[in-house]
Short mmCIF file of C-alpha atoms in Angstrom, two decimals:
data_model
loop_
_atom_site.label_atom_id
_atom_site.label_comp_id
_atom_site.label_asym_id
_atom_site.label_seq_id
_atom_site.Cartn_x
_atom_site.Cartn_y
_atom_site.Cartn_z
CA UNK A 1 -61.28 159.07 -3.94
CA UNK A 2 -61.27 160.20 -7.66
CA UNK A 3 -59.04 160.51 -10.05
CA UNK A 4 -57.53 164.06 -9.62
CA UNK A 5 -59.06 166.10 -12.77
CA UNK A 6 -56.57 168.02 -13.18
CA UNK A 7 -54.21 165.31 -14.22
CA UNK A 8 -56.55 164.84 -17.37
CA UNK A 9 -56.90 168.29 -18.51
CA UNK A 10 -54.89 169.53 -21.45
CA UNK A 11 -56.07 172.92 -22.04
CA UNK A 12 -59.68 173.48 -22.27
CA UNK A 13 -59.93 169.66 -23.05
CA UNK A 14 -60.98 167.26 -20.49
CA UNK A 15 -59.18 164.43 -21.65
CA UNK A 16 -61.25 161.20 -20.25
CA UNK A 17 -61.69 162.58 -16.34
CA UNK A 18 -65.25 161.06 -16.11
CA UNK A 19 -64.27 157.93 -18.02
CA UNK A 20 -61.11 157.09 -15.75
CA UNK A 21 -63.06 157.77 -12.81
CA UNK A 22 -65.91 155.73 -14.03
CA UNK A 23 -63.24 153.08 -14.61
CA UNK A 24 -61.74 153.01 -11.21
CA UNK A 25 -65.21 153.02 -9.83
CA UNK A 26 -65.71 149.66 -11.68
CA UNK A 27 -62.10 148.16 -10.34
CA UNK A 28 -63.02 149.39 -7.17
CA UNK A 29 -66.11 147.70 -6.93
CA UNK A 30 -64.97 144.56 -7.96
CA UNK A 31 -61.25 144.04 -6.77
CA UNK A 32 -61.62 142.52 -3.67
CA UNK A 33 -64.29 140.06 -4.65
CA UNK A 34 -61.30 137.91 -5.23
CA UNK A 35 -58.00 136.37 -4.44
CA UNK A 36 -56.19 136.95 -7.46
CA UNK A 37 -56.09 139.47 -10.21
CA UNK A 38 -54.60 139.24 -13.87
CA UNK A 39 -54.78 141.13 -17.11
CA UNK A 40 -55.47 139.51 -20.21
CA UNK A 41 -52.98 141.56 -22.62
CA UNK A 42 -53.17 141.74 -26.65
CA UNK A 43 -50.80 144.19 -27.53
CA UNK A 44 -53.03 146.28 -28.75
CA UNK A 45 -54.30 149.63 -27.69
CA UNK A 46 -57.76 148.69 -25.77
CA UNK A 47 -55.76 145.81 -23.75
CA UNK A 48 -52.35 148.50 -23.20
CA UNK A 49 -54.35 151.23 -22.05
CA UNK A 50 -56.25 148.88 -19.53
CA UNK A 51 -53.12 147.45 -18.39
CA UNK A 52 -50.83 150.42 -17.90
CA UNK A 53 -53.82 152.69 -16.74
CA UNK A 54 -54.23 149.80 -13.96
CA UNK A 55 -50.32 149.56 -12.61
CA UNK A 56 -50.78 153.40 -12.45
CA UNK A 57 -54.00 153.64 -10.19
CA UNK A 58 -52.17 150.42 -7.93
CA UNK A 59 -48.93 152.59 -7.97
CA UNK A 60 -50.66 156.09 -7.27
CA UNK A 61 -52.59 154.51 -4.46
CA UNK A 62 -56.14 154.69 -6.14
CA UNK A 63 -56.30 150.54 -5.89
CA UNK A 64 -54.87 147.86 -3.27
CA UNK A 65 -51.60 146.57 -4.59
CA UNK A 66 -52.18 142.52 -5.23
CA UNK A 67 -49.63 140.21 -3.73
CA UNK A 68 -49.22 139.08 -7.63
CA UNK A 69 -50.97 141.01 -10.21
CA UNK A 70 -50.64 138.44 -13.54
CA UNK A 71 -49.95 139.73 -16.75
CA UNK A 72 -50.81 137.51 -19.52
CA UNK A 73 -49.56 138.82 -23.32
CA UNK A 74 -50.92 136.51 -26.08
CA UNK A 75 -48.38 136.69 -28.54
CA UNK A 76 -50.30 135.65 -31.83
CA UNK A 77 -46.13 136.05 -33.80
CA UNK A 78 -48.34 137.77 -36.62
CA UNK A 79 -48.23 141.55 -34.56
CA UNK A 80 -47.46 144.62 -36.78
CA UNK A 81 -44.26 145.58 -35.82
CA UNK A 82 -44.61 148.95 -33.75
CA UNK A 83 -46.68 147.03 -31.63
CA UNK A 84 -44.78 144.04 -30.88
CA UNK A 85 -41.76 147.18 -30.44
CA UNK A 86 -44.02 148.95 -27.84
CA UNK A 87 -45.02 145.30 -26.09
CA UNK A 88 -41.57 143.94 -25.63
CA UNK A 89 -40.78 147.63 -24.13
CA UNK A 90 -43.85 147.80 -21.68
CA UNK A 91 -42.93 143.53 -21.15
CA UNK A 92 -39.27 144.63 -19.83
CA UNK A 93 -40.97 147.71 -17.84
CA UNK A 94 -43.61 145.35 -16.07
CA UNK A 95 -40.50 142.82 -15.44
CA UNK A 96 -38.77 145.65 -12.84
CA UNK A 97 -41.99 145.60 -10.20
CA UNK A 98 -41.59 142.44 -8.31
CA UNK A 99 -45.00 141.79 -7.65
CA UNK A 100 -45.95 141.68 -11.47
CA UNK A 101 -45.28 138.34 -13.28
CA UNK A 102 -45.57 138.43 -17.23
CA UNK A 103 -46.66 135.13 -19.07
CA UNK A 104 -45.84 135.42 -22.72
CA UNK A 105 -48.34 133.19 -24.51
CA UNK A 106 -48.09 131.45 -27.68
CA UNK A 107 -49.40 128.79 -29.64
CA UNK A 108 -48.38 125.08 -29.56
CA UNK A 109 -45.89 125.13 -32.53
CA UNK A 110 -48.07 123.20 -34.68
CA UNK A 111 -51.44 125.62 -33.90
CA UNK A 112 -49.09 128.43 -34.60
CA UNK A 113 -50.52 130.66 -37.85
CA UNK A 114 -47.88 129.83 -40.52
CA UNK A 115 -47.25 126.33 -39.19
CA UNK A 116 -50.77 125.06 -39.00
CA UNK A 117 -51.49 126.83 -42.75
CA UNK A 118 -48.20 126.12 -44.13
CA UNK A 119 -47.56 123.25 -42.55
CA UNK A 120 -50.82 121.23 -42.19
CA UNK A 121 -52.47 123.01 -45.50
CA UNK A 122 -55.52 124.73 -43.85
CA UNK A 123 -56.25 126.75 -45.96
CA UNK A 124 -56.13 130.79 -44.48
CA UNK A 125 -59.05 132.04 -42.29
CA UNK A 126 -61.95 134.37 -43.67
CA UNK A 127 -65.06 135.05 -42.48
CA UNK A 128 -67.63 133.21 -43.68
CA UNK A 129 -66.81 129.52 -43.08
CA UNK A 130 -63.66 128.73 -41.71
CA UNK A 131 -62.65 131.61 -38.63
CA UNK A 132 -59.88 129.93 -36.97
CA UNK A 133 -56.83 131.82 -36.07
CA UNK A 134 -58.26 134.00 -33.22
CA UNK A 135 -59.41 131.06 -31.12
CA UNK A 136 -56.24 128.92 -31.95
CA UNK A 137 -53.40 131.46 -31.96
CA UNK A 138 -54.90 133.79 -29.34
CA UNK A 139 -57.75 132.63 -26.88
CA UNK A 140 -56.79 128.90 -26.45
CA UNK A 141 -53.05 129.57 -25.76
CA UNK A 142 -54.51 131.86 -23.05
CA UNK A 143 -57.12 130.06 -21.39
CA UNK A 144 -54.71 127.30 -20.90
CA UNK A 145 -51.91 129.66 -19.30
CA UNK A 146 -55.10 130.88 -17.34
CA UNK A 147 -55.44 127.44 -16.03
CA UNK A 148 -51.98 126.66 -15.72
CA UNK A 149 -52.09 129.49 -13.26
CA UNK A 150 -55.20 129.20 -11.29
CA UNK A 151 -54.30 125.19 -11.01
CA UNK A 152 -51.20 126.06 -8.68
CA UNK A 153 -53.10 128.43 -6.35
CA UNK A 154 -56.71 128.59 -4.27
CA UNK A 155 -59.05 130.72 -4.45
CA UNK A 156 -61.11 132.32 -7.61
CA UNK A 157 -59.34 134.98 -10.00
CA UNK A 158 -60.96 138.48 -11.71
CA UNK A 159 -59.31 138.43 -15.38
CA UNK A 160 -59.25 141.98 -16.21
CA UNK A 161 -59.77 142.59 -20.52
CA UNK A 162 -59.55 145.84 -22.51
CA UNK A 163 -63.07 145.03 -24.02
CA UNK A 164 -64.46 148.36 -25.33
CA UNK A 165 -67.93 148.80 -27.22
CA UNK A 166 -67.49 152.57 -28.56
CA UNK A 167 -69.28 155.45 -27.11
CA UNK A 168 -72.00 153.38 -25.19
CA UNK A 169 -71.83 150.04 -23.40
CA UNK A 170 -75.74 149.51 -23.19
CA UNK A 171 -75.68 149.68 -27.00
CA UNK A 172 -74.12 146.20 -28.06
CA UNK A 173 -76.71 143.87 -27.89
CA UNK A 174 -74.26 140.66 -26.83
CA UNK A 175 -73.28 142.55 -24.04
CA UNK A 176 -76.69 143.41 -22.60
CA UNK A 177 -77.78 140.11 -23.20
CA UNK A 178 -75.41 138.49 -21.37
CA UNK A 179 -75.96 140.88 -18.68
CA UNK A 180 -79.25 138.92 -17.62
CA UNK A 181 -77.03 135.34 -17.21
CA UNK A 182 -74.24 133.47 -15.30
CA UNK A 183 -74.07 136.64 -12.95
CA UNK A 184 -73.46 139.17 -15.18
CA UNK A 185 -73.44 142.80 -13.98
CA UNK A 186 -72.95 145.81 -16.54
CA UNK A 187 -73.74 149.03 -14.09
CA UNK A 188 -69.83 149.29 -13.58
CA UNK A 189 -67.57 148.03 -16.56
CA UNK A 190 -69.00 144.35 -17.77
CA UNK A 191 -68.62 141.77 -15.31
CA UNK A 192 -69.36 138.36 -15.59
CA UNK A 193 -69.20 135.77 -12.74
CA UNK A 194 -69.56 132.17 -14.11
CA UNK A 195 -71.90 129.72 -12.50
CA UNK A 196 -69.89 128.54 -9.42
CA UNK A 197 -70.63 124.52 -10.66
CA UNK A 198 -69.07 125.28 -14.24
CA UNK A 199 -66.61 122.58 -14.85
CA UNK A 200 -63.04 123.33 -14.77
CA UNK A 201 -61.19 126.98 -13.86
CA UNK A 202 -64.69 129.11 -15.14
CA UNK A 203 -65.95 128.45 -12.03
CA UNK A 204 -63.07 130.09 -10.56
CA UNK A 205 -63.42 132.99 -12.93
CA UNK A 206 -64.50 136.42 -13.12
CA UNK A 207 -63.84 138.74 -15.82
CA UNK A 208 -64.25 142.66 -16.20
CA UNK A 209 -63.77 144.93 -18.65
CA UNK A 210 -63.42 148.45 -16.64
CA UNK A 211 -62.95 150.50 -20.21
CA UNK A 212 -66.03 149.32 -21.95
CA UNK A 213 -67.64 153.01 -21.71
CA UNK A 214 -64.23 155.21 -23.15
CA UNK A 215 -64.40 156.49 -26.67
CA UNK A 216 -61.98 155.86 -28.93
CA UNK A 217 -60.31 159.28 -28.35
CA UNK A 218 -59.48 158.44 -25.01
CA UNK A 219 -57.65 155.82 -25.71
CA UNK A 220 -55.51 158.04 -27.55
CA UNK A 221 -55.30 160.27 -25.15
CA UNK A 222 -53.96 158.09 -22.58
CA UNK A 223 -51.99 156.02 -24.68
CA UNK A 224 -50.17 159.12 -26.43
CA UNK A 225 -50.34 161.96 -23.56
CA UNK A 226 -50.53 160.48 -20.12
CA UNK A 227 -48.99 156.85 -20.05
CA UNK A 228 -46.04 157.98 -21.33
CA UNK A 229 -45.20 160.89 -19.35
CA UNK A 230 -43.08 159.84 -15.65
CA UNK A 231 -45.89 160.56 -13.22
CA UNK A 232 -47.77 157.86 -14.71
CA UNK A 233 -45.50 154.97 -15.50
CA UNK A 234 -43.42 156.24 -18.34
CA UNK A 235 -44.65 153.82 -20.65
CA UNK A 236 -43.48 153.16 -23.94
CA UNK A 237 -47.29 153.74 -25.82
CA UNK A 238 -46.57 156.63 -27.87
CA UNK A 239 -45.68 154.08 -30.71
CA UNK A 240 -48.29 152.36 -30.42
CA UNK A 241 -51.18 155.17 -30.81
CA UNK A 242 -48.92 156.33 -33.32
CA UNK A 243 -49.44 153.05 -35.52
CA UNK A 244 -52.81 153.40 -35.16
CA UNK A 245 -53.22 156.47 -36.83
CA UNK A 246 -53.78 158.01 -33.25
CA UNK A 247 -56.33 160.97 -33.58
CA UNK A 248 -57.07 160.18 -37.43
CA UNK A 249 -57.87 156.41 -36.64
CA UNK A 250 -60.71 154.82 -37.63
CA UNK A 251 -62.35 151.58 -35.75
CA UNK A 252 -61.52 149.49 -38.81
CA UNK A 253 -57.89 149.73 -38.59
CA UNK A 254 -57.48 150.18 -34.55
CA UNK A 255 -58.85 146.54 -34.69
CA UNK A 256 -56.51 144.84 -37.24
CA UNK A 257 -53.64 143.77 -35.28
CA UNK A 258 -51.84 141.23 -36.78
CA UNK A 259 -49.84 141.75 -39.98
CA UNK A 260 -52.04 141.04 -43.62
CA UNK A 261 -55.30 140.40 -41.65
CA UNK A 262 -56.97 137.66 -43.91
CA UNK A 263 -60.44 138.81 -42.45
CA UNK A 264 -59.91 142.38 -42.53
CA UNK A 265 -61.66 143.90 -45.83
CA UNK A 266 -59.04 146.09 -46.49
CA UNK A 267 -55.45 145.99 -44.71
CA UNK A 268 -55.58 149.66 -43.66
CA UNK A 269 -53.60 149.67 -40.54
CA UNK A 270 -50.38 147.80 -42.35
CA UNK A 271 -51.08 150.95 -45.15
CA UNK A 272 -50.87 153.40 -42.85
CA UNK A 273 -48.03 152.15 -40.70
CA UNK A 274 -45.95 151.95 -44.18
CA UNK A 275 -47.24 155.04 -44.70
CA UNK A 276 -44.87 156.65 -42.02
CA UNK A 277 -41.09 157.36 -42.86
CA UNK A 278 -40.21 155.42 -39.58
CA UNK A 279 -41.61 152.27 -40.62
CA UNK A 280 -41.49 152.48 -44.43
CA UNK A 281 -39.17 149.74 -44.54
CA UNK A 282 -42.06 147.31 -43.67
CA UNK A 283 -43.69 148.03 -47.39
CA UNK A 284 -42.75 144.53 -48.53
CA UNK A 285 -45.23 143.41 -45.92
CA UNK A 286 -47.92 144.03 -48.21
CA UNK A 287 -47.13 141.53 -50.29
CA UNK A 288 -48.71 138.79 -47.69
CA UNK A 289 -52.21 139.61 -48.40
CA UNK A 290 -52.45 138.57 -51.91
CA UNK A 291 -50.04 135.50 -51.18
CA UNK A 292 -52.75 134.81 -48.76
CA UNK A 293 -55.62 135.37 -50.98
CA UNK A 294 -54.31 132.82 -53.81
CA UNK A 295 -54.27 130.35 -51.32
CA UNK A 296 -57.63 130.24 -51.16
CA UNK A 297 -58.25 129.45 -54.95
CA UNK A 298 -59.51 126.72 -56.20
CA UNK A 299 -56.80 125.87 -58.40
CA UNK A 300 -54.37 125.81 -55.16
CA UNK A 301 -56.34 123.39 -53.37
CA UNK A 302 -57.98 120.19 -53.57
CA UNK A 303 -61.38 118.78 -52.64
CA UNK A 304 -63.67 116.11 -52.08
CA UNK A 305 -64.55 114.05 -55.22
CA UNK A 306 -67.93 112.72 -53.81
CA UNK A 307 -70.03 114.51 -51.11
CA UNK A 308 -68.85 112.98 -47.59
CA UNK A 309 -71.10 110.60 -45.78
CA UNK A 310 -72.00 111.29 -41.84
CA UNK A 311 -72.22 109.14 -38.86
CA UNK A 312 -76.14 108.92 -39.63
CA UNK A 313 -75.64 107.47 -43.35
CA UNK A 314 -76.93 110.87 -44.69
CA UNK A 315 -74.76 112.40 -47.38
CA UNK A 316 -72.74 115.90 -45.89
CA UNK A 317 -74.71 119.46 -47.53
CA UNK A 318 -71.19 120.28 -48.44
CA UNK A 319 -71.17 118.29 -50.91
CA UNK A 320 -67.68 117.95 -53.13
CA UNK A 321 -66.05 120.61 -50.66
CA UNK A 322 -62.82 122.81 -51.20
CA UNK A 323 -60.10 121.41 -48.90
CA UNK A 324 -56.27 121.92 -47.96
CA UNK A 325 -53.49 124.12 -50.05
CA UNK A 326 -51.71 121.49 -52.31
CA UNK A 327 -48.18 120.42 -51.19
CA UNK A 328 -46.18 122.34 -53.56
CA UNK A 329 -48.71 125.65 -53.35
CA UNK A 330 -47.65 125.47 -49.49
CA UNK A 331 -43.74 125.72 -49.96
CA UNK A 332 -43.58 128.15 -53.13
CA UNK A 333 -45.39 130.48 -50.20
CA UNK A 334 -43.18 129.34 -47.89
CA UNK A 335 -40.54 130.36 -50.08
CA UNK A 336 -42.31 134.04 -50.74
CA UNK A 337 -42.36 134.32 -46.93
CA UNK A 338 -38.97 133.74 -46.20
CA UNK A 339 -38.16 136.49 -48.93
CA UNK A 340 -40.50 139.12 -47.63
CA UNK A 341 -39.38 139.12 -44.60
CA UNK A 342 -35.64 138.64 -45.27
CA UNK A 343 -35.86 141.63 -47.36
CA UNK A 344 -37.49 143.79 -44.67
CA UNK A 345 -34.74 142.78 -42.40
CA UNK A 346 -31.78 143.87 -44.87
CA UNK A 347 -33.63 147.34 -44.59
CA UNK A 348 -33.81 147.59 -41.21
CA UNK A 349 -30.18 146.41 -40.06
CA UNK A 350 -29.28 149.06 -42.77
CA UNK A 351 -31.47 151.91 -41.18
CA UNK A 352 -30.94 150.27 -37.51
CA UNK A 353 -35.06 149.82 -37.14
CA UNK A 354 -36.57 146.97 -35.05
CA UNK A 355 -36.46 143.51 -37.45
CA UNK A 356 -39.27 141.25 -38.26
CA UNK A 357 -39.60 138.08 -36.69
CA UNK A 358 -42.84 136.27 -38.10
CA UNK A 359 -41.49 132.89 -39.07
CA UNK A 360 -38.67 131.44 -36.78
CA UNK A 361 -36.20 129.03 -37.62
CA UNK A 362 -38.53 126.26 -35.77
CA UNK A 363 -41.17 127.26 -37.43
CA UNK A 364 -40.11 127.02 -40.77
CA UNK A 365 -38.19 123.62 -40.05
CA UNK A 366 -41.16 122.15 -38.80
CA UNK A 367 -43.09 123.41 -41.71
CA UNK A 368 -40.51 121.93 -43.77
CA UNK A 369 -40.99 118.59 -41.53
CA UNK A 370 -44.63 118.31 -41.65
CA UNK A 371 -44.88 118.76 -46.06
CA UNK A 372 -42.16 116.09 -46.44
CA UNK A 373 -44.39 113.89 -44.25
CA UNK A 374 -47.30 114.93 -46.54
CA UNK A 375 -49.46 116.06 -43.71
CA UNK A 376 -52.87 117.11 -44.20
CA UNK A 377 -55.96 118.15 -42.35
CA UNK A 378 -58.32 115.31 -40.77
CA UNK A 379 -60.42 113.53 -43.14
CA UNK A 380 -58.09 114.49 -46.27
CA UNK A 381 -55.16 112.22 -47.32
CA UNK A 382 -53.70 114.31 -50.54
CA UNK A 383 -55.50 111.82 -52.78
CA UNK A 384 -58.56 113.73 -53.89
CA UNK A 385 -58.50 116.12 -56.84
CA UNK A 386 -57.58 119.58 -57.63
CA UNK A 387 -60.32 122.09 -57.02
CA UNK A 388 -59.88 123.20 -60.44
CA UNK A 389 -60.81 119.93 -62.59
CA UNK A 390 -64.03 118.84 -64.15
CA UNK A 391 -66.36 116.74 -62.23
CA UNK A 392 -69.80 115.48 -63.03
CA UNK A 393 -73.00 117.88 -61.84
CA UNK A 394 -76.18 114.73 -61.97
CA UNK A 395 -79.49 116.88 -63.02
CA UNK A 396 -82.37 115.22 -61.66
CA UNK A 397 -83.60 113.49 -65.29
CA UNK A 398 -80.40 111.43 -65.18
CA UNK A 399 -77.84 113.71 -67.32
CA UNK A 400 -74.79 114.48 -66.57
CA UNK A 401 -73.20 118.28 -66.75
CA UNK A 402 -69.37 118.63 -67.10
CA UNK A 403 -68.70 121.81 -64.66
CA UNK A 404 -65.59 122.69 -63.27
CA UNK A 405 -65.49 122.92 -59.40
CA UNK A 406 -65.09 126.55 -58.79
CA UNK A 407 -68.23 127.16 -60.92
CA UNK A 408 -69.88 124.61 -58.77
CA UNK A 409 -69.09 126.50 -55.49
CA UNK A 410 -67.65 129.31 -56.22
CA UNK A 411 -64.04 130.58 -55.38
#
């Protein structure tokens, strides 16, 4: 059976009829392939539209109910606010249906974003050579609670993930190369069986991604139209689409989720929540991203006086590297932190809006813990100079060039 058009049409718009039914087609192919099913949850709109689209087709009939359909929500504790407001709403929602079990994940305290950059003095994440926060705050913690899981029960799982690639599927090339590997299949949604003799829990793992084909606008759609109204769910996504920009939404800031993206070019999606009336209380938020960016200068950081040697006797190409955020750079932000978001929380207890919560008392106490022990990254011991000073550049006739570090490197 599928999906009744009529409950997509507003007007003389056909709000996503052949992309929900091309979606259930996908579930339908794939659900019983194994014993368990679970959603891998961000938060964000791809990932909530999967999810609560899902619980309606297994509620309306459309799909076999599960005897435990797992929800897992990776909570990074760096979420813009509406979304972590809609999340903890659908989270209590999902709660009522006995045969749904929520996971929140997060982070190890140490791996957690402030903590590990704060705390241990890496320096924050960007692009070009040091990407860590999305594996460490968001895809370990949940591959581990995926294990967790799968360890306890028999059987092989399908993890179902809001991945979405646009207006076309065929058109990103990662996708349709993977599609001729490990089992891959990309007719219906993308779905990738791992080898059955991978080591550990992949071989017990299947994931598809049953949106991969809906335009951006249908997201939307469902997330501000359907999802919310009784006969499907009555979820709490109105908010959400809402913080997006909804309609007006570009890709750029529909895939910024957490709050001051370091690797975002421009923090457009924290601008345009701010922007609204209803959230203009958060505009001291936007004082993270340059607290963030000046702890990536030179002069807030040290580095390696000579270049490091490797196991093989050869000297490292990084040479005199840039290294951790200096002891006493990594509290004054601490300190800036703590003010920002004290200050957005005297605003909203006066206008009765959802607080912040992106640095807990733990958190802070065990950044406090970990720069009183003088902890730094591997390899680094506090002892190496400033990424600021002078240090030697050898030409080769034998001279010596006085250059300071940044000029070396750059910033």
């Amino acid at each position: 059976m599928s999906a009744p058009a009529s409950l997509f049409a507003i007007g003389p718009r056909m709000v996503g009829e052949e992309a929900i039914d091309l979606t259930l087609q996908s579930l339908r192919a794939y659900w019983d392939r194994h014993e368990h099913v679970a959603v891998a949850w961000s938060g964000g709109k791809d990932s909530t539209a999967t999810l609560t689209l899902i619980v309606h087709l297994i509620e309306s009939g459309e799909l076999p109910r599960p005897t435990r359909l797992w929800v897992f929500y990776a909570d990074t504790r760096q979420e813009l606010p509406p979304i972590q407001v809609s999340a903890e709403a659908i989270i209590a929602k999902l709660r009522t249906r006995d045969w749904i079990t929520v996971e929140v994940v997060r982070a190890p305290l140490d791996k957690r974003f402030m903590v590990y950059m704060l705390g241990r003095g890496v320096p924050p994440p960007n692009n070009n050579t040091l990407r860590w926060c999305t594996r460490q705050i968001k895809v370990d913690p949940m591959a581990d609670a995926l294990e967790r899981a799968l360890a306890a029960v028999p059987g092989s799982a399908l993890m179902i993930t809001g991945v979405r690639e646009g207006e076309s599927a065929v058109r990103d090339g990662r996708i349709t190369m993977s599609c001729s590997r490990d089992g891959a299949e990309c007719g219906q949604g993308w779905y990738q069986q791992v080898l059955p003799n991978a080591k550990g829990i992949r071989g017990r793992l299947a994931t598809l991604a049953p949106i991969l084909h809906w335009r951006v606008c249908t997201v939307w759609d469902w997330l501000k139209i359907f999802a919310p109204q009784p006969e499907f769910g009555g979820w709490d996504t109105a908010v959400l689409a809402d913080a997006y920009g909804g309609d007006d939404a570009v890709e750029v800031n529909a895939r910024t989720g957490c709050i001051a993206c370091p690797l975002a070019s421009e923090d457009v999606a924290l601008r345009t929540i701010v922007a609204m009336p209803a959230w203009a209380y958060l505009a001291p938020l936007l004082e993270l991203r340059p607290i963030y960016r000046s702890l990536r200068l030179m002069k807030n950081r040290l580095r390696k006086a000579e270049p490091e040697r490797l196991k093989d006797g050869s000297l490292s190409a990084s040479g005199q590297r840039a290294g951790p955020i200096k002891l006493d750079v990594r509290l004054a932000a601490l300190e800036q932190v703590i003010a920002i978001q004290a200050r957005v929380n005297v605003a909203a207890e006066a206008l009765g809006r959802p607080s912040l919560d992106i640095l807990d008392a733990d958190e802070e106490a065990r950044i406090r813990e970990l720069t009183a022990a003088r902890t730094w990254p591997q390899r680094w011991d506090g002892s190496e100079p400033s990424g600021d000073t002078w240090l030697d550049r050898k030409h080769g006739d034998g001279s010596v060039e006085p250059i300071l570090f940044r000029d070396l490197v750059g910033a």
